[in-house]
Each structure stands twice: as C-alpha cells, then as structure tokens.
JSON list of C-alpha atoms in Angstrom, two decimals:
[
{"chain": "A", "resi": 194, "resn": "MET", "atom": "CA", "xyz": [-44.25, -48.68, 32.02]},
{"chain": "A", "resi": 195, "resn": "ILE", "atom": "CA", "xyz": [-40.56, -48.22, 32.79]},
{"chain": "A", "resi": 196, "resn": "ILE", "atom": "CA", "xyz": [-39.71, -49.46, 29.33]},
{"chain": "A", "resi": 197, "resn": "ALA", "atom": "CA", "xyz": [-42.18, -47.03, 27.76]},
{"chain": "A", "resi": 198, "resn": "VAL", "atom": "CA", "xyz": [-40.77, -44.10, 29.78]},
{"chain": "A", "resi": 199, "resn": "ALA", "atom": "CA", "xyz": [-37.22, -45.10, 28.83]},
{"chain": "A", "resi": 200, "resn": "GLY", "atom": "CA", "xyz": [-38.26, -45.35, 25.17]},
{"chain": "A", "resi": 201, "resn": "VAL", "atom": "CA", "xyz": [-39.92, -41.91, 25.19]},
{"chain": "A", "resi": 202, "resn": "ALA", "atom": "CA", "xyz": [-36.97, -40.39, 27.08]},
{"chain": "A", "resi": 203, "resn": "GLY", "atom": "CA", "xyz": [-34.55, -41.95, 24.60]},
{"chain": "A", "resi": 204, "resn": "THR", "atom": "CA", "xyz": [-36.52, -40.65, 21.66]},
{"chain": "A", "resi": 205, "resn": "LEU", "atom": "CA", "xyz": [-36.76, -37.15, 23.12]},
{"chain": "A", "resi": 206, "resn": "GLY", "atom": "CA", "xyz": [-33.14, -37.21, 24.24]},
{"chain": "A", "resi": 207, "resn": "GLY", "atom": "CA", "xyz": [-32.01, -38.35, 20.79]},
{"chain": "A", "resi": 208, "resn": "ALA", "atom": "CA", "xyz": [-33.97, -35.56, 19.14]},
{"chain": "A", "resi": 209, "resn": "LEU", "atom": "CA", "xyz": [-32.48, -33.04, 21.58]},
{"chain": "A", "resi": 210, "resn": "LEU", "atom": "CA", "xyz": [-28.94, -34.26, 20.94]},
{"chain": "A", "resi": 211, "resn": "THR", "atom": "CA", "xyz": [-29.51, -34.19, 17.20]},
{"chain": "A", "resi": 212, "resn": "GLN", "atom": "CA", "xyz": [-30.85, -30.63, 17.43]},
{"chain": "A", "resi": 213, "resn": "ARG", "atom": "CA", "xyz": [-27.85, -29.49, 19.53]},
{"chain": "A", "resi": 214, "resn": "GLY", "atom": "CA", "xyz": [-25.42, -31.11, 17.09]},
{"chain": "A", "resi": 215, "resn": "SER", "atom": "CA", "xyz": [-27.16, -29.42, 14.20]},
{"chain": "A", "resi": 216, "resn": "GLU", "atom": "CA", "xyz": [-27.00, -26.04, 15.97]},
{"chain": "A", "resi": 217, "resn": "ARG", "atom": "CA", "xyz": [-23.27, -26.48, 16.63]},
{"chain": "A", "resi": 218, "resn": "ALA", "atom": "CA", "xyz": [-22.63, -27.38, 13.02]},
{"chain": "A", "resi": 219, "resn": "LYS", "atom": "CA", "xyz": [-24.62, -24.37, 11.87]},
{"chain": "A", "resi": 220, "resn": "ARG", "atom": "CA", "xyz": [-22.67, -22.06, 14.24]},
{"chain": "A", "resi": 221, "resn": "ARG", "atom": "CA", "xyz": [-19.38, -23.43, 12.92]},
{"chain": "A", "resi": 222, "resn": "GLU", "atom": "CA", "xyz": [-20.55, -22.89, 9.35]},
{"chain": "A", "resi": 223, "resn": "ILE", "atom": "CA", "xyz": [-21.59, -19.31, 10.13]},
{"chain": "A", "resi": 224, "resn": "GLU", "atom": "CA", "xyz": [-18.22, -18.67, 11.80]},
{"chain": "A", "resi": 225, "resn": "LEU", "atom": "CA", "xyz": [-16.37, -20.06, 8.78]},
{"chain": "A", "resi": 226, "resn": "VAL", "atom": "CA", "xyz": [-18.39, -17.84, 6.44]},
{"chain": "A", "resi": 227, "resn": "ARG", "atom": "CA", "xyz": [-17.69, -14.80, 8.68]},
{"chain": "A", "resi": 228, "resn": "ASN", "atom": "CA", "xyz": [-13.98, -15.57, 8.72]},
{"chain": "A", "resi": 229, "resn": "HIS", "atom": "CA", "xyz": [-13.95, -15.98, 4.94]},
{"chain": "A", "resi": 230, "resn": "GLU", "atom": "CA", "xyz": [-15.77, -12.67, 4.49]},
{"chain": "A", "resi": 231, "resn": "GLU", "atom": "CA", "xyz": [-13.37, -10.95, 6.88]},
{"chain": "A", "resi": 232, "resn": "VAL", "atom": "CA", "xyz": [-10.39, -12.24, 4.90]},
{"chain": "A", "resi": 233, "resn": "ARG", "atom": "CA", "xyz": [-11.98, -11.05, 1.63]},
{"chain": "A", "resi": 234, "resn": "GLU", "atom": "CA", "xyz": [-12.77, -7.62, 3.09]},
{"chain": "A", "resi": 235, "resn": "ASN", "atom": "CA", "xyz": [-9.25, -7.29, 4.47]},
{"chain": "A", "resi": 236, "resn": "ARG", "atom": "CA", "xyz": [-7.72, -8.20, 1.10]},
{"chain": "A", "resi": 237, "resn": "SER", "atom": "CA", "xyz": [-10.05, -5.79, -0.69]},
{"chain": "A", "resi": 238, "resn": "LEU", "atom": "CA", "xyz": [-9.09, -3.00, 1.73]},
{"chain": "A", "resi": 239, "resn": "ARG", "atom": "CA", "xyz": [-5.37, -3.69, 1.20]},
{"chain": "A", "resi": 240, "resn": "ARG", "atom": "CA", "xyz": [-5.84, -3.84, -2.59]},
{"chain": "A", "resi": 241, "resn": "THR", "atom": "CA", "xyz": [-7.57, -0.46, -2.63]},
{"chain": "A", "resi": 242, "resn": "CYS", "atom": "CA", "xyz": [-4.90, 1.04, -0.36]},
{"chain": "A", "resi": 243, "resn": "TYR", "atom": "CA", "xyz": [-2.10, -0.40, -2.51]},
{"chain": "A", "resi": 244, "resn": "VAL", "atom": "CA", "xyz": [-3.61, 0.87, -5.77]},
{"chain": "A", "resi": 245, "resn": "GLU", "atom": "CA", "xyz": [-3.95, 4.37, -4.34]},
{"chain": "A", "resi": 246, "resn": "LEU", "atom": "CA", "xyz": [-0.51, 4.37, -2.71]},
{"chain": "A", "resi": 247, "resn": "ASN", "atom": "CA", "xyz": [1.15, 3.14, -5.90]},
{"chain": "A", "resi": 248, "resn": "ARG", "atom": "CA", "xyz": [-0.71, 5.74, -7.98]},
{"chain": "A", "resi": 249, "resn": "ASP", "atom": "CA", "xyz": [0.00, 8.63, -5.61]},
{"chain": "A", "resi": 250, "resn": "ALA", "atom": "CA", "xyz": [3.68, 7.72, -5.15]},
{"chain": "A", "resi": 251, "resn": "ARG", "atom": "CA", "xyz": [4.09, 7.58, -8.94]},
{"chain": "A", "resi": 252, "resn": "GLN", "atom": "CA", "xyz": [2.28, 10.90, -9.34]},
{"chain": "A", "resi": 253, "resn": "PHE", "atom": "CA", "xyz": [4.48, 12.50, -6.67]},
{"chain": "A", "resi": 254, "resn": "THR", "atom": "CA", "xyz": [7.57, 11.18, -8.47]},
{"chain": "A", "resi": 255, "resn": "THR", "atom": "CA", "xyz": [6.27, 12.56, -11.78]},
{"chain": "A", "resi": 256, "resn": "ALA", "atom": "CA", "xyz": [5.41, 15.90, -10.16]},
{"chain": "A", "resi": 257, "resn": "LEU", "atom": "CA", "xyz": [8.96, 16.16, -8.81]},
{"chain": "A", "resi": 258, "resn": "ASN", "atom": "CA", "xyz": [10.32, 15.44, -12.30]},
{"chain": "A", "resi": 259, "resn": "ARG", "atom": "CA", "xyz": [8.04, 18.08, -13.85]},
{"chain": "A", "resi": 260, "resn": "HIS", "atom": "CA", "xyz": [9.01, 20.59, -11.20]},
{"chain": "A", "resi": 261, "resn": "LEU", "atom": "CA", "xyz": [12.71, 20.02, -11.90]},
{"chain": "A", "resi": 262, "resn": "HIS", "atom": "CA", "xyz": [12.05, 20.60, -15.63]},
{"chain": "A", "resi": 263, "resn": "VAL", "atom": "CA", "xyz": [10.16, 23.81, -14.86]},
{"chain": "A", "resi": 264, "resn": "MET", "atom": "CA", "xyz": [13.03, 25.01, -12.66]},
{"chain": "A", "resi": 265, "resn": "ARG", "atom": "CA", "xyz": [15.48, 24.45, -15.55]},
{"chain": "A", "resi": 266, "resn": "GLU", "atom": "CA", "xyz": [13.29, 26.17, -18.16]},
{"chain": "A", "resi": 267, "resn": "ARG", "atom": "CA", "xyz": [11.72, 29.14, -16.36]},
{"chain": "A", "resi": 268, "resn": "ASP", "atom": "CA", "xyz": [10.78, 30.67, -13.05]},
{"chain": "A", "resi": 269, "resn": "VAL", "atom": "CA", "xyz": [8.49, 28.53, -10.93]},
{"chain": "A", "resi": 270, "resn": "ALA", "atom": "CA", "xyz": [4.91, 29.83, -10.92]},
{"chain": "A", "resi": 271, "resn": "GLU", "atom": "CA", "xyz": [2.37, 29.42, -8.13]},
{"chain": "A", "resi": 272, "resn": "GLY", "atom": "CA", "xyz": [0.49, 26.81, -10.18]},
{"chain": "A", "resi": 273, "resn": "ASP", "atom": "CA", "xyz": [3.68, 24.73, -10.47]},
{"chain": "A", "resi": 274, "resn": "THR", "atom": "CA", "xyz": [4.18, 24.82, -6.73]},
{"chain": "A", "resi": 275, "resn": "ASP", "atom": "CA", "xyz": [0.52, 23.99, -6.11]},
{"chain": "A", "resi": 276, "resn": "ALA", "atom": "CA", "xyz": [0.71, 20.93, -8.37]},
{"chain": "A", "resi": 277, "resn": "LEU", "atom": "CA", "xyz": [3.79, 19.65, -6.53]},
{"chain": "A", "resi": 278, "resn": "GLU", "atom": "CA", "xyz": [2.21, 20.28, -3.12]},
{"chain": "A", "resi": 279, "resn": "GLU", "atom": "CA", "xyz": [-1.00, 18.53, -4.16]},
{"chain": "A", "resi": 280, "resn": "ALA", "atom": "CA", "xyz": [0.93, 15.44, -5.28]},
{"chain": "A", "resi": 281, "resn": "LYS", "atom": "CA", "xyz": [3.00, 15.48, -2.08]},
{"chain": "A", "resi": 282, "resn": "ASN", "atom": "CA", "xyz": [-0.10, 15.75, 0.13]},
{"chain": "A", "resi": 283, "resn": "ALA", "atom": "CA", "xyz": [-1.91, 12.96, -1.73]},
{"chain": "A", "resi": 284, "resn": "HIS", "atom": "CA", "xyz": [1.08, 10.67, -1.28]},
{"chain": "A", "resi": 285, "resn": "ARG", "atom": "CA", "xyz": [1.36, 11.57, 2.41]},
{"chain": "A", "resi": 286, "resn": "ASP", "atom": "CA", "xyz": [-2.29, 10.67, 2.95]},
{"chain": "A", "resi": 287, "resn": "ARG", "atom": "CA", "xyz": [-1.98, 7.31, 1.17]},
{"chain": "A", "resi": 288, "resn": "TYR", "atom": "CA", "xyz": [1.23, 6.45, 2.99]},
{"chain": "A", "resi": 289, "resn": "SER", "atom": "CA", "xyz": [-0.45, 7.24, 6.32]},
{"chain": "A", "resi": 290, "resn": "GLU", "atom": "CA", "xyz": [-3.28, 4.88, 5.39]},
{"chain": "A", "resi": 291, "resn": "ALA", "atom": "CA", "xyz": [-0.83, 2.14, 4.40]},
{"chain": "A", "resi": 292, "resn": "GLN", "atom": "CA", "xyz": [0.88, 2.45, 7.79]},
{"chain": "A", "resi": 293, "resn": "MET", "atom": "CA", "xyz": [-2.37, 1.22, 9.37]},
{"chain": "A", "resi": 294, "resn": "ILE", "atom": "CA", "xyz": [-3.16, -1.53, 6.84]},
{"chain": "A", "resi": 295, "resn": "ALA", "atom": "CA", "xyz": [-0.07, -2.94, 5.17]},
{"chain": "A", "resi": 296, "resn": "PRO", "atom": "CA", "xyz": [1.95, -5.83, 6.62]},
{"chain": "A", "resi": 297, "resn": "GLU", "atom": "CA", "xyz": [5.58, -5.21, 7.55]},
{"chain": "A", "resi": 298, "resn": "GLU", "atom": "CA", "xyz": [7.03, -6.52, 4.26]},
{"chain": "A", "resi": 299, "resn": "VAL", "atom": "CA", "xyz": [5.01, -4.03, 2.21]},
{"chain": "A", "resi": 300, "resn": "LEU", "atom": "CA", "xyz": [5.39, -1.23, 4.72]},
{"chain": "A", "resi": 301, "resn": "ALA", "atom": "CA", "xyz": [9.18, -1.57, 4.66]},
{"chain": "A", "resi": 302, "resn": "ARG", "atom": "CA", "xyz": [9.18, -1.00, 0.87]},
{"chain": "A", "resi": 303, "resn": "ALA", "atom": "CA", "xyz": [6.66, 1.83, 1.13]},
{"chain": "A", "resi": 304, "resn": "SER", "atom": "CA", "xyz": [8.79, 3.48, 3.82]},
{"chain": "A", "resi": 305, "resn": "VAL", "atom": "CA", "xyz": [11.86, 3.41, 1.55]},
{"chain": "A", "resi": 306, "resn": "VAL", "atom": "CA", "xyz": [9.83, 5.08, -1.21]},
{"chain": "A", "resi": 307, "resn": "ASN", "atom": "CA", "xyz": [8.38, 7.64, 1.19]},
{"chain": "A", "resi": 308, "resn": "GLN", "atom": "CA", "xyz": [11.80, 8.58, 2.58]},
{"chain": "A", "resi": 309, "resn": "ALA", "atom": "CA", "xyz": [13.31, 8.87, -0.91]},
{"chain": "A", "resi": 310, "resn": "LEU", "atom": "CA", "xyz": [10.46, 11.06, -2.15]},
{"chain": "A", "resi": 311, "resn": "ASN", "atom": "CA", "xyz": [10.71, 13.35, 0.87]},
{"chain": "A", "resi": 312, "resn": "LYS", "atom": "CA", "xyz": [14.48, 13.60, 0.42]},
{"chain": "A", "resi": 313, "resn": "VAL", "atom": "CA", "xyz": [14.10, 14.60, -3.24]},
{"chain": "A", "resi": 314, "resn": "TYR", "atom": "CA", "xyz": [11.30, 17.01, -2.33]},
{"chain": "A", "resi": 315, "resn": "GLY", "atom": "CA", "xyz": [13.59, 18.68, 0.23]},
{"chain": "A", "resi": 316, "resn": "GLN", "atom": "CA", "xyz": [16.37, 19.01, -2.35]},
{"chain": "A", "resi": 317, "resn": "VAL", "atom": "CA", "xyz": [13.99, 20.48, -4.91]},
{"chain": "A", "resi": 318, "resn": "LYS", "atom": "CA", "xyz": [12.60, 23.03, -2.47]},
{"chain": "A", "resi": 319, "resn": "ARG", "atom": "CA", "xyz": [16.09, 24.08, -1.31]},
{"chain": "A", "resi": 320, "resn": "LEU", "atom": "CA", "xyz": [17.20, 24.46, -4.93]},
{"chain": "A", "resi": 321, "resn": "GLU", "atom": "CA", "xyz": [14.05, 26.44, -5.68]},
{"chain": "A", "resi": 322, "resn": "ARG", "atom": "CA", "xyz": [14.83, 28.82, -2.80]},
{"chain": "A", "resi": 323, "resn": "GLY", "atom": "CA", "xyz": [18.45, 29.12, -3.95]},
{"chain": "A", "resi": 324, "resn": "ALA", "atom": "CA", "xyz": [19.76, 27.59, -0.70]},
{"chain": "A", "resi": 325, "resn": "PRO", "atom": "CA", "xyz": [20.97, 24.09, -1.58]},
{"chain": "A", "resi": 326, "resn": "GLU", "atom": "CA", "xyz": [23.00, 22.03, 0.86]},
{"chain": "A", "resi": 327, "resn": "PRO", "atom": "CA", "xyz": [26.59, 21.17, -0.11]},
{"chain": "A", "resi": 328, "resn": "GLY", "atom": "CA", "xyz": [26.60, 18.84, -3.10]},
{"chain": "A", "resi": 329, "resn": "GLU", "atom": "CA", "xyz": [22.97, 19.50, -4.05]},
{"chain": "A", "resi": 330, "resn": "THR", "atom": "CA", "xyz": [22.51, 20.48, -7.67]},
{"chain": "A", "resi": 331, "resn": "MET", "atom": "CA", "xyz": [19.75, 20.15, -10.23]},
{"chain": "A", "resi": 332, "resn": "GLU", "atom": "CA", "xyz": [21.62, 17.09, -11.54]},
{"chain": "A", "resi": 333, "resn": "THR", "atom": "CA", "xyz": [21.86, 15.34, -8.15]},
{"chain": "A", "resi": 334, "resn": "ALA", "atom": "CA", "xyz": [18.17, 16.06, -7.48]},
{"chain": "A", "resi": 335, "resn": "ALA", "atom": "CA", "xyz": [17.24, 14.65, -10.91]},
{"chain": "A", "resi": 336, "resn": "GLN", "atom": "CA", "xyz": [19.34, 11.53, -10.28]},
{"chain": "A", "resi": 337, "resn": "ALA", "atom": "CA", "xyz": [17.74, 11.01, -6.86]},
{"chain": "A", "resi": 338, "resn": "GLN", "atom": "CA", "xyz": [14.28, 11.47, -8.39]},
{"chain": "A", "resi": 339, "resn": "TYR", "atom": "CA", "xyz": [15.06, 8.97, -11.15]},
{"chain": "A", "resi": 340, "resn": "ALA", "atom": "CA", "xyz": [16.28, 6.41, -8.57]},
{"chain": "A", "resi": 341, "resn": "VAL", "atom": "CA", "xyz": [12.84, 6.44, -6.94]},
{"chain": "A", "resi": 342, "resn": "TRP", "atom": "CA", "xyz": [11.39, 4.53, -9.92]},
{"chain": "A", "resi": 343, "resn": "GLU", "atom": "CA", "xyz": [13.33, 1.37, -8.99]},
{"chain": "A", "resi": 344, "resn": "MET", "atom": "CA", "xyz": [12.10, 1.69, -5.41]},
{"chain": "A", "resi": 345, "resn": "LEU", "atom": "CA", "xyz": [8.54, 2.02, -6.71]},
{"chain": "A", "resi": 346, "resn": "GLN", "atom": "CA", "xyz": [8.97, -1.21, -8.67]},
{"chain": "A", "resi": 347, "resn": "ALA", "atom": "CA", "xyz": [10.13, -3.03, -5.54]},
{"chain": "A", "resi": 348, "resn": "MET", "atom": "CA", "xyz": [7.20, -1.62, -3.54]},
{"chain": "A", "resi": 349, "resn": "ARG", "atom": "CA", "xyz": [4.73, -2.67, -6.23]},
{"chain": "A", "resi": 350, "resn": "ALA", "atom": "CA", "xyz": [6.21, -6.19, -6.35]},
{"chain": "A", "resi": 351, "resn": "ALA", "atom": "CA", "xyz": [5.83, -6.52, -2.55]},
{"chain": "A", "resi": 352, "resn": "MET", "atom": "CA", "xyz": [2.22, -5.34, -2.79]},
{"chain": "A", "resi": 353, "resn": "ARG", "atom": "CA", "xyz": [1.42, -7.77, -5.59]},
{"chain": "A", "resi": 354, "resn": "HIS", "atom": "CA", "xyz": [3.01, -10.61, -3.65]},
{"chain": "A", "resi": 355, "resn": "ASP", "atom": "CA", "xyz": [0.98, -9.75, -0.53]},
{"chain": "A", "resi": 356, "resn": "LEU", "atom": "CA", "xyz": [-2.22, -9.82, -2.57]},
{"chain": "A", "resi": 357, "resn": "GLY", "atom": "CA", "xyz": [-1.26, -13.15, -4.12]},
{"chain": "A", "resi": 358, "resn": "VAL", "atom": "CA", "xyz": [-1.12, -11.65, -7.60]},
{"chain": "A", "resi": 359, "resn": "SER", "atom": "CA", "xyz": [2.47, -12.70, -8.27]},
{"chain": "A", "resi": 360, "resn": "PRO", "atom": "CA", "xyz": [5.18, -14.59, -6.39]},
{"chain": "A", "resi": 361, "resn": "ALA", "atom": "CA", "xyz": [8.06, -12.63, -4.92]},
{"chain": "A", "resi": 362, "resn": "GLU", "atom": "CA", "xyz": [11.10, -13.01, -7.12]},
{"chain": "A", "resi": 363, "resn": "VAL", "atom": "CA", "xyz": [14.32, -12.16, -5.37]},
{"chain": "A", "resi": 364, "resn": "SER", "atom": "CA", "xyz": [17.39, -11.11, -7.31]},
{"chain": "A", "resi": 365, "resn": "GLN", "atom": "CA", "xyz": [20.95, -11.87, -6.28]},
{"chain": "A", "resi": 366, "resn": "GLN", "atom": "CA", "xyz": [21.16, -8.54, -4.43]},
{"chain": "A", "resi": 367, "resn": "GLY", "atom": "CA", "xyz": [18.29, -9.61, -2.18]},
{"chain": "A", "resi": 368, "resn": "ARG", "atom": "CA", "xyz": [15.84, -7.12, -3.66]},
{"chain": "A", "resi": 369, "resn": "THR", "atom": "CA", "xyz": [12.57, -8.00, -5.28]},
{"chain": "A", "resi": 370, "resn": "ALA", "atom": "CA", "xyz": [13.12, -8.15, -9.00]},
{"chain": "A", "resi": 371, "resn": "PRO", "atom": "CA", "xyz": [11.10, -5.59, -10.99]},
{"chain": "A", "resi": 372, "resn": "SER", "atom": "CA", "xyz": [8.21, -7.04, -12.93]},
{"chain": "A", "resi": 373, "resn": "THR", "atom": "CA", "xyz": [7.64, -6.41, -16.60]},
{"chain": "A", "resi": 374, "resn": "GLN", "atom": "CA", "xyz": [4.23, -4.90, -16.03]}
]
C-alpha cells in the first residue's frame, strides 16, 4: 500500500512539477514577447518623432530663407510673417516632443539646430523691425541661416544612427559626416 501511495504521489507530483515548469516557460515567453513589442513601439515612436523633427526643422530653415528673400525684395506682408511663425511653431512643437523621446546623442544635435534656428529667427525679426544688433546685417543673417543646413545633416545622421539605419561616421573634426542622402 505504501508503494502504491508513493507511486501515485510521484505521478501526481511529477505532473504538478511539469505543469509549473510549463507555466514558468510560458510566462518567460510572454515577457520576452512584451519586451520585444516594447522595443519595437519605442523605435517606432522615435522614428516618427525624428521624421517630423527633421521635416519641421528643414521647413523652418527654408521659411527663414524665404523671409530673408522677401525682406530684400519688398516689404514684408502679414502672410509672409504668418508663414514664418507657422514654421517656427511647428519646429518648436517637434523639438519639445524630441526632448521627451530622443536619447542624449540625438538631443544634443537637435539642441544645436534649435539654438541656431532661434538665433537666426531673432536676427531676422530684429532686421525686419529695423533694430539690428551691432554686426547684424541681411548678409550675416543669410550666412547664419545657410550654416544651419550642415547642423541639420549632423542631426539627421545622429537620428539615423540611433534607429540603426546607418552607422555613425565621424570625420576628423569629431562631427558626424554628412550622408549623401
């Protein structure tokens, strides 16, 4: 009888242990799938943020360039000012989003672009009002605006590297080399 009880207990115990092991394995598998999904969602969120930030920073840069051309050719109309303000506000919103999502490497590049754009914007608005600071001219504002394009390339390269799209290529000056795309 003792042998029969031990046999039944062993059989039931073995089944219980097998079931517990199976449950643990299933929990680990579910956790791995959740982690994988979280990584994919995070990357997708960053990709969307980067696309929009890149687009809006480029549009702000282009709007500044257009505004400088308008200022050279004629008086600035309300529609011209509205277009510049719209581009500035869109960039501000995307940059604010990136501050919450982007890793430090990307955020450092985005910050450089943001500061440069705001500096050029300030120069343009002071020139528009006829109250430039010493040394500010249409030419210096145009040069500063043109310099933003290189910063945009470095920001884009950092974003692409973060997403795993392309490796970071560092030039001799320690900056990310612009891509050909």
